[in-house]
């Protein structure tokens, strides 16, 4: 037994050293900005035009190139009077003002249960720079067929200053490097790659969980996981895969024909099959302190290689096949010694490029188990993350002012204050939309997680202003939040 175990750990360590060497530092910069456009649209079969409004957040993984072409991701809200109010619209921008003399928009959104695509471009003309850069004629398509036409305009008088002030050039990290395995062959470790997605067309939630477990007794590591779908109005369905042999990898999880690597998720389990593409729509989000991912000193740490992503492809279960296009979601990573004593987790795409991530947990370590749950809360709005440091929500200032949570089912809450802002989050996981699955830690201990990819969430963000608290933003998510509660 000793010789095979040494060779397995050595091989794993070699694979990890390769991965670490390929993981570049955070040095490049991207671009993000917000844009609002107003206009009218006439749908086929109607004798009048309807007002339309776009509120978008645009992100690119590089600084814009005026003389070249920049591909960017757009997400936000599309509103058509009496027809649509979709906060999960997503698509692409081609920004090429000089090379191709156009700025093209392609956005997918839902209107009256129909999946529509807005396709149009600003034709840049140096003789009329203001008009050509602010007027967007477009066509609406459904399944490739045109179903409406309209024109959007950028409101220069009221929108120019907020537009310019909203430009950000954040540092970016290599998503591929953050997806690479962290395990170096030590016993008593677990490593997780998981993905959560909402299909905007049907409201179905998707959960893909990939896990490497290295038992604490030094026996062979193994790979396993599951896939689950949460159809609207139907029972939750899931299928497990593994345990199988962990063969190591440079880019992500790969075992027994199932993979989760940068840009692609494929596999099958039971009667389920999935083949998805993944496109990062934001920069990484470190839910725990950034140093805890680089130096695994805490019992576990979690990150999102991209705070938001969009997904396309197919997911099949039973006789149903979902066709995803621009579906919002995210992939996340966990690395540590095992699961907490009890925990709760939330990922909420708030629309308009805003996202909220929460992990609150009680450690299994002696002494720490008696403490109340630590809260790691990260709210990203308009390209900025609050609180500024991840430690702030967990420990406050020398233990004072830390965020608090009440973990339970079907509802759990998180409250806290940092600076001039305070937040209250209430998450509800209805029993009929929740799946209970067992976890096995590297030391053999058992835990049960209760996960819902169609949870509800109410988020209230307030700001202290002129002697009192005033609502800054409020979000209500009905069946589009991703949440989990774990217990022993």
Coordinates of C-alpha atoms in Angstrom, one line a residue:
X1 CA 0.0 0.0 0.0
X2 CA 2.8 2.4 0.8
X3 CA 4.5 2.4 -2.6
X4 CA 1.3 3.1 -4.7
X5 CA 0.3 5.8 -2.3
X6 CA 3.6 7.6 -2.6
X7 CA 3.5 7.4 -6.4
X8 CA -0.1 8.7 -6.5
X9 CA 0.8 11.7 -4.2
X10 CA 4.0 12.4 -6.2
X11 CA 2.1 12.4 -9.5
X12 CA -0.5 14.7 -8.0
X13 CA 2.1 17.0 -6.6
X14 CA 3.8 17.1 -10.0
X15 CA 0.5 17.9 -11.7
X16 CA -0.2 20.7 -9.2
X17 CA 3.3 22.2 -9.6
X18 CA 2.6 22.4 -13.3
X19 CA -0.8 24.1 -12.6
X20 CA 0.8 26.5 -10.2
X21 CA 3.5 27.4 -12.7
X22 CA 0.8 28.1 -15.3
X23 CA -1.2 30.3 -13.0
X24 CA -0.3 33.9 -13.9
X25 CA -0.5 36.8 -11.5
X26 CA -3.1 39.6 -11.6
X27 CA -1.6 42.2 -13.9
X28 CA -3.7 42.9 -17.0
X29 CA -6.5 45.4 -17.0
X30 CA -10.0 45.2 -18.4
X31 CA -12.7 47.8 -19.1
X32 CA -16.2 48.2 -17.7
X33 CA -18.9 50.9 -18.1
X34 CA -22.6 51.4 -17.8
X35 CA -24.9 52.6 -20.5
X36 CA -28.5 53.6 -20.7
X37 CA -30.5 54.0 -23.9
X38 CA -34.1 55.0 -24.6
X39 CA -36.2 54.6 -27.7
X40 CA -39.2 53.0 -29.3
X41 CA -39.9 49.6 -30.9
X42 CA -42.8 48.4 -33.1
X43 CA -43.5 44.7 -32.9
X44 CA -45.0 42.7 -35.8
X45 CA -48.8 42.8 -35.8
X46 CA -49.0 46.0 -33.8
X47 CA -50.1 49.4 -35.1
X48 CA -48.2 51.5 -32.6
X49 CA -44.7 51.8 -31.2
X50 CA -43.9 51.0 -27.6
X51 CA -41.2 52.7 -25.4
X52 CA -38.1 50.6 -24.8
X53 CA -35.3 51.1 -22.4
X54 CA -31.9 49.4 -22.0
X55 CA -29.8 49.6 -18.8
X56 CA -26.5 47.8 -19.5
X57 CA -23.3 46.9 -17.8
X58 CA -20.5 46.2 -20.4
X59 CA -17.3 44.4 -19.5
X60 CA -14.2 43.6 -21.6
X61 CA -11.1 41.6 -20.5
X62 CA -8.9 44.2 -22.0
X63 CA -8.6 48.0 -22.3
X64 CA -10.7 49.3 -25.2
X65 CA -8.7 49.7 -28.4
X66 CA -10.0 52.7 -30.4
X67 CA -8.0 51.7 -33.5
X68 CA -8.9 48.0 -33.3
X69 CA -11.9 45.8 -32.4
X70 CA -12.8 44.8 -28.8
X71 CA -15.3 42.1 -27.9
X72 CA -17.2 42.7 -24.7
X73 CA -20.0 41.1 -22.7
X74 CA -23.2 43.1 -21.9
X75 CA -25.7 42.3 -19.3
X76 CA -28.5 44.3 -17.7
X77 CA -32.2 45.1 -18.0
X78 CA -34.5 45.4 -21.1
X79 CA -37.9 47.0 -20.6
X80 CA -40.6 47.3 -23.3
X81 CA -43.8 48.9 -22.1
X82 CA -46.5 46.3 -21.6
X83 CA -44.3 43.5 -23.0
X84 CA -41.0 42.9 -21.2
X85 CA -39.1 43.7 -18.1
X86 CA -36.2 41.3 -18.1
X87 CA -33.3 42.1 -15.6
X88 CA -31.3 39.1 -16.9
X89 CA -30.7 40.2 -20.4
X90 CA -27.3 39.3 -21.7
X91 CA -25.3 39.4 -24.9
X92 CA -22.2 40.7 -26.7
X93 CA -20.9 44.0 -28.0
X94 CA -18.4 44.5 -30.8
X95 CA -16.7 47.8 -30.2
X96 CA -14.9 48.9 -33.4
X97 CA -15.4 52.6 -34.0
X98 CA -12.6 53.1 -36.5
X99 CA -11.5 49.7 -37.8
X100 CA -15.1 48.6 -38.8
X101 CA -16.8 51.9 -38.1
X102 CA -19.5 50.4 -36.0
X103 CA -20.5 49.4 -32.5
X104 CA -22.7 46.3 -32.7
X105 CA -25.1 45.1 -30.0
X106 CA -26.6 41.6 -29.7
X107 CA -28.7 41.0 -26.6
X108 CA -31.0 38.1 -25.7
X109 CA -34.0 38.7 -23.4
X110 CA -37.4 37.4 -22.5
X111 CA -40.7 39.1 -23.5
X112 CA -44.1 37.6 -22.7
X113 CA -42.4 34.2 -22.4
X114 CA -40.7 34.5 -25.8
X115 CA -37.0 34.5 -26.2
X116 CA -36.0 37.5 -28.4
X117 CA -32.7 38.8 -29.6
X118 CA -32.0 42.5 -30.2
X119 CA -29.5 43.0 -33.0
X120 CA -28.3 46.3 -34.3
X121 CA -25.3 48.7 -34.6
X122 CA -24.3 52.3 -34.4
X123 CA -22.8 53.2 -37.8
X124 CA -19.9 55.5 -36.9
X125 CA -19.6 58.4 -39.2
X126 CA -16.7 61.0 -38.6
X127 CA -18.8 63.7 -40.3
X128 CA -21.6 63.2 -37.7
X129 CA -19.8 61.8 -34.7
X130 CA -22.4 62.7 -32.0
X131 CA -25.4 61.4 -33.9
X132 CA -23.7 58.3 -35.3
X133 CA -22.3 57.3 -31.8
X134 CA -25.6 57.8 -30.0
X135 CA -28.3 56.4 -32.4
X136 CA -28.8 52.6 -32.5
X137 CA -31.3 51.2 -35.0
X138 CA -32.1 47.6 -34.3
X139 CA -34.2 44.5 -35.3
X140 CA -35.8 42.0 -32.9
X141 CA -35.5 38.4 -33.9
X142 CA -37.2 35.2 -32.6
X143 CA -35.7 31.9 -33.7
X144 CA -33.8 33.8 -36.4
X145 CA -36.9 35.5 -37.9
X146 CA -37.5 39.3 -37.5
X147 CA -40.4 40.2 -35.3
X148 CA -39.9 43.9 -34.8
X149 CA -37.9 47.0 -35.4
X150 CA -36.9 50.1 -33.5
X151 CA -34.4 52.8 -32.6
X152 CA -32.6 53.5 -29.4
X153 CA -30.8 56.7 -28.5
X154 CA -28.2 57.6 -25.9
X155 CA -29.5 60.7 -23.9
X156 CA -26.4 62.9 -24.2
X157 CA -27.8 65.8 -22.0
X158 CA -28.5 63.6 -19.0
X159 CA -26.4 60.6 -19.6
X160 CA -23.0 61.7 -20.7
X161 CA -21.5 62.6 -17.4
X162 CA -22.7 59.4 -15.6
X163 CA -21.5 57.4 -18.6
X164 CA -18.0 58.9 -18.4
X165 CA -17.8 58.7 -14.6
X166 CA -18.8 55.0 -14.7
X167 CA -15.8 53.9 -16.7
X168 CA -13.5 51.5 -14.8
X169 CA -10.3 49.7 -15.7
X170 CA -10.1 46.9 -13.2
X171 CA -7.3 44.5 -12.9
X172 CA -8.1 41.1 -14.3
X173 CA -7.0 37.6 -13.4
X174 CA -6.7 34.6 -15.7
X175 CA -9.9 32.6 -15.2
X176 CA -8.1 29.5 -16.6
X177 CA -5.4 29.8 -13.9
X178 CA -8.0 30.1 -11.2
X179 CA -9.7 26.9 -12.4
X180 CA -6.6 24.8 -12.2
X181 CA -6.4 22.2 -9.4
X182 CA -4.9 23.3 -6.1
X183 CA -4.3 19.8 -4.6
X184 CA -0.7 18.8 -4.1
X185 CA -1.1 15.3 -2.9
X186 CA -1.7 15.9 0.8
X187 CA -4.2 13.6 2.6
X188 CA -7.3 15.1 4.2
X189 CA -8.2 17.6 1.4
X190 CA -11.3 18.3 -0.7
X191 CA -11.5 20.4 -3.9
X192 CA -14.7 21.4 -5.6
X193 CA -15.6 22.9 -8.9
X194 CA -19.4 23.8 -9.1
X195 CA -21.6 25.7 -11.5
X196 CA -25.0 27.2 -11.0
X197 CA -27.2 28.5 -13.9
X198 CA -30.7 29.9 -14.5
X199 CA -32.3 29.3 -17.8
X200 CA -34.1 32.6 -18.5
X201 CA -36.5 31.0 -21.0
X202 CA -38.0 28.4 -18.7
X203 CA -36.9 29.4 -15.2
X204 CA -35.1 26.1 -14.7
X205 CA -32.1 26.0 -12.4
X206 CA -29.0 23.9 -13.0
X207 CA -26.4 22.7 -10.5
X208 CA -23.2 20.9 -11.6
X209 CA -20.9 19.7 -8.8
X210 CA -17.5 18.2 -9.4
X211 CA -15.3 17.1 -6.4
X212 CA -11.9 15.7 -5.7
X213 CA -11.6 14.0 -2.2
X214 CA -8.3 12.9 -0.7
X215 CA -9.1 10.8 2.3
X216 CA -7.4 11.7 5.6
X217 CA -6.2 8.1 6.1
X218 CA -4.0 8.5 3.0
X219 CA -5.9 6.1 0.8
X220 CA -6.4 6.7 -2.9
X221 CA -8.0 10.0 -3.9
X222 CA -11.3 9.8 -5.9
X223 CA -13.4 12.0 -8.1
X224 CA -17.2 12.2 -7.9
X225 CA -20.1 14.6 -8.2
X226 CA -23.6 15.1 -9.4
X227 CA -25.8 17.1 -11.8
X228 CA -29.3 18.4 -10.8
X229 CA -32.0 20.3 -12.6
X230 CA -34.7 22.3 -10.9
X231 CA -37.6 22.7 -13.4
X232 CA -40.2 25.3 -12.7
X233 CA -43.3 23.6 -11.4
X234 CA -41.8 20.1 -11.5
X235 CA -39.9 17.8 -9.1
X236 CA -36.2 18.3 -8.8
X237 CA -34.1 15.7 -10.6
X238 CA -30.5 14.7 -10.1
X239 CA -27.9 12.0 -10.9
X240 CA -24.6 11.2 -9.3
X241 CA -21.3 10.2 -11.0
X242 CA -18.3 8.4 -9.6
X243 CA -16.5 7.7 -7.4
X244 CA -13.8 7.2 -10.0
X245 CA -10.0 7.5 -10.2
X246 CA -8.5 11.0 -10.0
X247 CA -6.0 11.2 -12.8
X248 CA -4.9 14.8 -12.2
X249 CA -5.2 17.6 -14.7
X250 CA -3.8 21.0 -15.6
X251 CA -6.9 23.0 -16.3
X252 CA -9.7 21.9 -14.1
X253 CA -11.7 18.8 -13.2
X254 CA -11.5 15.9 -15.6
X255 CA -12.5 12.3 -14.7
X256 CA -14.4 9.5 -16.4
X257 CA -15.5 11.6 -19.4
X258 CA -16.8 14.4 -17.2
X259 CA -15.0 17.8 -17.3
X260 CA -15.2 21.3 -16.0
X261 CA -12.5 23.3 -17.6
X262 CA -12.3 27.0 -18.6
X263 CA -15.0 27.7 -21.1
X264 CA -16.5 24.2 -21.2
X265 CA -18.6 21.8 -19.1
X266 CA -19.5 18.4 -20.5
X267 CA -20.6 15.1 -19.1
X268 CA -23.3 12.6 -18.4
X269 CA -24.7 10.9 -15.3
X270 CA -27.7 8.6 -15.1
X271 CA -30.2 9.9 -17.6
X272 CA -28.7 13.4 -17.7
X273 CA -26.3 14.9 -20.3
X274 CA -24.9 18.3 -20.6
X275 CA -22.6 20.2 -23.0
X276 CA -22.2 23.8 -22.1
X277 CA -20.0 26.7 -23.1
X278 CA -19.1 29.3 -20.5
X279 CA -18.1 32.9 -21.1
X280 CA -16.9 35.0 -18.2
X281 CA -18.8 38.3 -17.9
X282 CA -16.9 39.8 -15.0
X283 CA -13.6 39.7 -13.1
X284 CA -12.9 37.2 -10.3
X285 CA -14.6 37.6 -7.0
X286 CA -12.7 36.5 -3.9
X287 CA -15.5 35.7 -1.3
X288 CA -12.9 35.0 1.3
X289 CA -9.7 37.1 1.7
X290 CA -7.6 36.9 -1.3
X291 CA -4.6 35.6 0.7
X292 CA -6.7 32.6 1.9
X293 CA -6.8 31.3 -1.7
X294 CA -3.1 31.8 -2.3
X295 CA -2.1 30.4 1.1
X296 CA -4.5 27.8 2.4
X297 CA -4.3 28.7 6.1
X298 CA -8.1 28.7 6.8
X299 CA -10.1 25.4 7.0
X300 CA -11.5 26.2 3.5
X301 CA -11.7 29.1 1.0
X302 CA -14.1 29.8 -1.8
X303 CA -13.7 32.0 -5.0
X304 CA -15.5 32.8 -8.2
X305 CA -13.1 32.8 -11.1
X306 CA -15.7 35.2 -12.7
X307 CA -18.3 36.9 -10.6
X308 CA -20.8 36.4 -13.5
X309 CA -20.8 34.2 -16.6
X310 CA -23.2 33.4 -19.4
X311 CA -23.9 29.8 -20.6
X312 CA -25.0 28.3 -23.9
X313 CA -25.5 24.7 -25.0
X314 CA -27.8 21.8 -24.1
X315 CA -28.9 20.0 -20.9
X316 CA -30.9 16.8 -21.3
X317 CA -32.8 14.9 -18.7
X318 CA -35.5 12.3 -19.4
X319 CA -37.3 13.4 -22.5
X320 CA -36.6 17.1 -22.0
X321 CA -33.7 19.0 -23.6
X322 CA -33.0 22.6 -22.6
X323 CA -31.4 24.9 -25.1
X324 CA -29.5 27.5 -23.2
X325 CA -28.5 30.8 -24.8
X326 CA -27.0 33.6 -22.7
X327 CA -28.1 32.0 -19.5
X328 CA -26.8 33.8 -16.4
X329 CA -24.8 31.9 -13.7
X330 CA -21.3 31.4 -12.3
X331 CA -18.7 28.8 -11.6
X332 CA -17.0 28.7 -8.2
X333 CA -14.1 26.9 -6.5
X334 CA -13.7 25.5 -3.0
X335 CA -10.5 24.1 -1.5
X336 CA -9.9 23.0 2.1
X337 CA -10.1 20.3 4.7
X338 CA -13.8 19.5 4.3
X339 CA -17.2 20.9 4.9
X340 CA -18.1 23.2 7.8
X341 CA -20.0 22.2 10.9
X342 CA -23.0 24.1 9.4
X343 CA -23.2 26.6 6.7
X344 CA -25.3 28.6 4.3
X345 CA -24.5 29.9 0.8
X346 CA -26.1 32.3 -1.7
X347 CA -25.3 33.4 -5.2
X348 CA -27.6 36.0 -6.5
X349 CA -27.4 37.7 -10.0
X350 CA -29.2 41.0 -9.2
X351 CA -29.3 42.1 -12.8
X352 CA -27.6 45.1 -14.4
X353 CA -24.2 43.6 -13.7
X354 CA -24.8 43.5 -10.0
X355 CA -24.1 40.3 -8.1
X356 CA -24.2 39.1 -4.4
X357 CA -22.2 36.2 -3.0
X358 CA -22.5 35.0 0.6
X359 CA -20.9 32.2 2.6
X360 CA -21.7 32.0 6.3
X361 CA -20.4 29.0 8.3
X362 CA -19.3 27.5 11.6
X363 CA -16.0 25.7 11.6
X364 CA -15.6 22.1 12.7
X365 CA -12.3 22.9 14.5
X366 CA -12.4 22.5 18.3
X367 CA -13.1 25.9 19.9
X368 CA -14.2 27.6 16.7
X369 CA -17.3 25.3 16.7
X370 CA -18.7 27.3 19.7
X371 CA -18.5 30.6 17.9
X372 CA -21.4 32.1 16.0
X373 CA -21.3 31.8 12.2
X374 CA -18.7 33.9 10.4
X375 CA -20.1 35.8 7.4
X376 CA -18.3 36.5 4.2
X377 CA -20.4 38.8 2.1
X378 CA -19.4 40.4 -1.2
X379 CA -21.7 42.7 -3.1
X380 CA -20.5 43.9 -6.5
X381 CA -22.2 46.9 -8.0
X382 CA -21.1 49.0 -11.0
X383 CA -17.8 47.2 -11.0
X384 CA -17.1 48.0 -7.3
X385 CA -17.1 45.4 -4.5
X386 CA -18.6 46.2 -1.0
X387 CA -17.3 45.8 1.7
X388 CA -13.9 46.7 0.3
X389 CA -12.2 43.9 2.2
X390 CA -13.6 40.4 2.7
X391 CA -12.4 40.3 6.3
X392 CA -14.7 43.2 7.2
X393 CA -17.9 41.3 7.1
X394 CA -16.4 38.3 8.9
X395 CA -14.6 39.9 11.9
X396 CA -15.5 43.6 11.8
X397 CA -13.0 45.8 13.6
X398 CA -11.4 43.7 16.4
X399 CA -14.6 41.7 16.6
X400 CA -16.9 44.7 16.7
X401 CA -19.4 45.4 13.9
X402 CA -19.1 42.0 12.2
X403 CA -22.0 40.8 10.1
X404 CA -24.4 38.3 11.6
X405 CA -26.5 35.4 10.2
X406 CA -29.3 33.2 11.3
X407 CA -29.0 29.8 9.6
X408 CA -32.2 27.8 9.2
X409 CA -34.8 26.4 6.8
X410 CA -36.8 27.3 4.9
X411 CA -35.6 30.9 5.6
X412 CA -32.2 32.2 6.7
X413 CA -30.9 35.8 7.0
X414 CA -27.7 37.9 7.0
X415 CA -27.5 41.4 8.3
X416 CA -24.5 43.8 8.6
X417 CA -23.1 47.3 8.3
X418 CA -19.9 48.6 6.8
X419 CA -19.1 52.3 6.5
X420 CA -22.3 54.3 5.6
X421 CA -24.1 51.3 4.2
X422 CA -26.0 48.4 5.8
X423 CA -27.6 45.4 4.3
X424 CA -30.3 42.8 5.1
X425 CA -30.6 39.6 3.1
X426 CA -33.4 37.1 3.5
X427 CA -33.2 33.8 1.6
X428 CA -36.1 31.4 1.3
X429 CA -35.7 27.8 0.0
X430 CA -39.2 26.3 -0.4
X431 CA -39.1 22.6 0.4
X432 CA -40.5 21.6 -3.0
X433 CA -37.6 23.4 -4.7
X434 CA -34.9 22.0 -2.5
X435 CA -32.7 18.9 -3.0
X436 CA -31.0 17.2 0.0
X437 CA -27.7 15.4 -0.7
X438 CA -25.1 13.8 1.5
X439 CA -21.5 14.9 1.7
X440 CA -18.6 12.8 2.9
X441 CA -15.6 14.7 4.3
X442 CA -12.0 13.5 3.9
X443 CA -12.1 12.2 7.5
X444 CA -15.2 10.2 6.8
X445 CA -17.6 12.5 8.7
X446 CA -21.0 13.0 7.1
X447 CA -23.0 16.2 6.3
X448 CA -26.2 17.0 4.5
X449 CA -26.7 19.9 2.2
X450 CA -30.0 21.2 1.1
X451 CA -29.6 23.1 -2.1
X452 CA -32.1 25.1 -4.2
X453 CA -31.3 26.5 -7.6
X454 CA -34.7 28.2 -7.6
X455 CA -34.6 30.0 -4.2
X456 CA -36.2 33.4 -3.4
X457 CA -34.2 36.3 -2.0
X458 CA -34.9 39.8 -0.7
X459 CA -31.9 42.1 -0.5
X460 CA -32.2 45.6 1.1
X461 CA -29.3 47.9 0.8
X462 CA -29.5 51.1 2.8
X463 CA -27.3 54.2 3.2
X464 CA -26.9 56.7 6.0
X465 CA -28.0 60.0 4.7
X466 CA -28.8 63.2 6.6
X467 CA -29.4 61.6 10.0
X468 CA -31.2 58.5 8.9
X469 CA -31.2 55.3 6.9
X470 CA -32.6 55.5 3.4
X471 CA -33.1 52.7 0.9
X472 CA -30.3 52.8 -1.7
X473 CA -31.3 49.7 -3.7
X474 CA -33.7 46.8 -3.1
X475 CA -33.9 43.6 -5.0
X476 CA -36.5 40.8 -5.1
X477 CA -35.5 37.5 -6.7
X478 CA -38.3 35.1 -7.3
X479 CA -36.9 31.7 -8.1
X480 CA -33.7 32.9 -9.6
X481 CA -31.4 32.8 -6.5
X482 CA -29.0 29.9 -5.8
X483 CA -28.8 28.9 -2.2
X484 CA -27.8 26.1 0.1
X485 CA -27.9 25.2 3.8
X486 CA -25.6 22.5 5.3
X487 CA -25.9 20.7 8.6
X488 CA -24.5 17.7 10.5

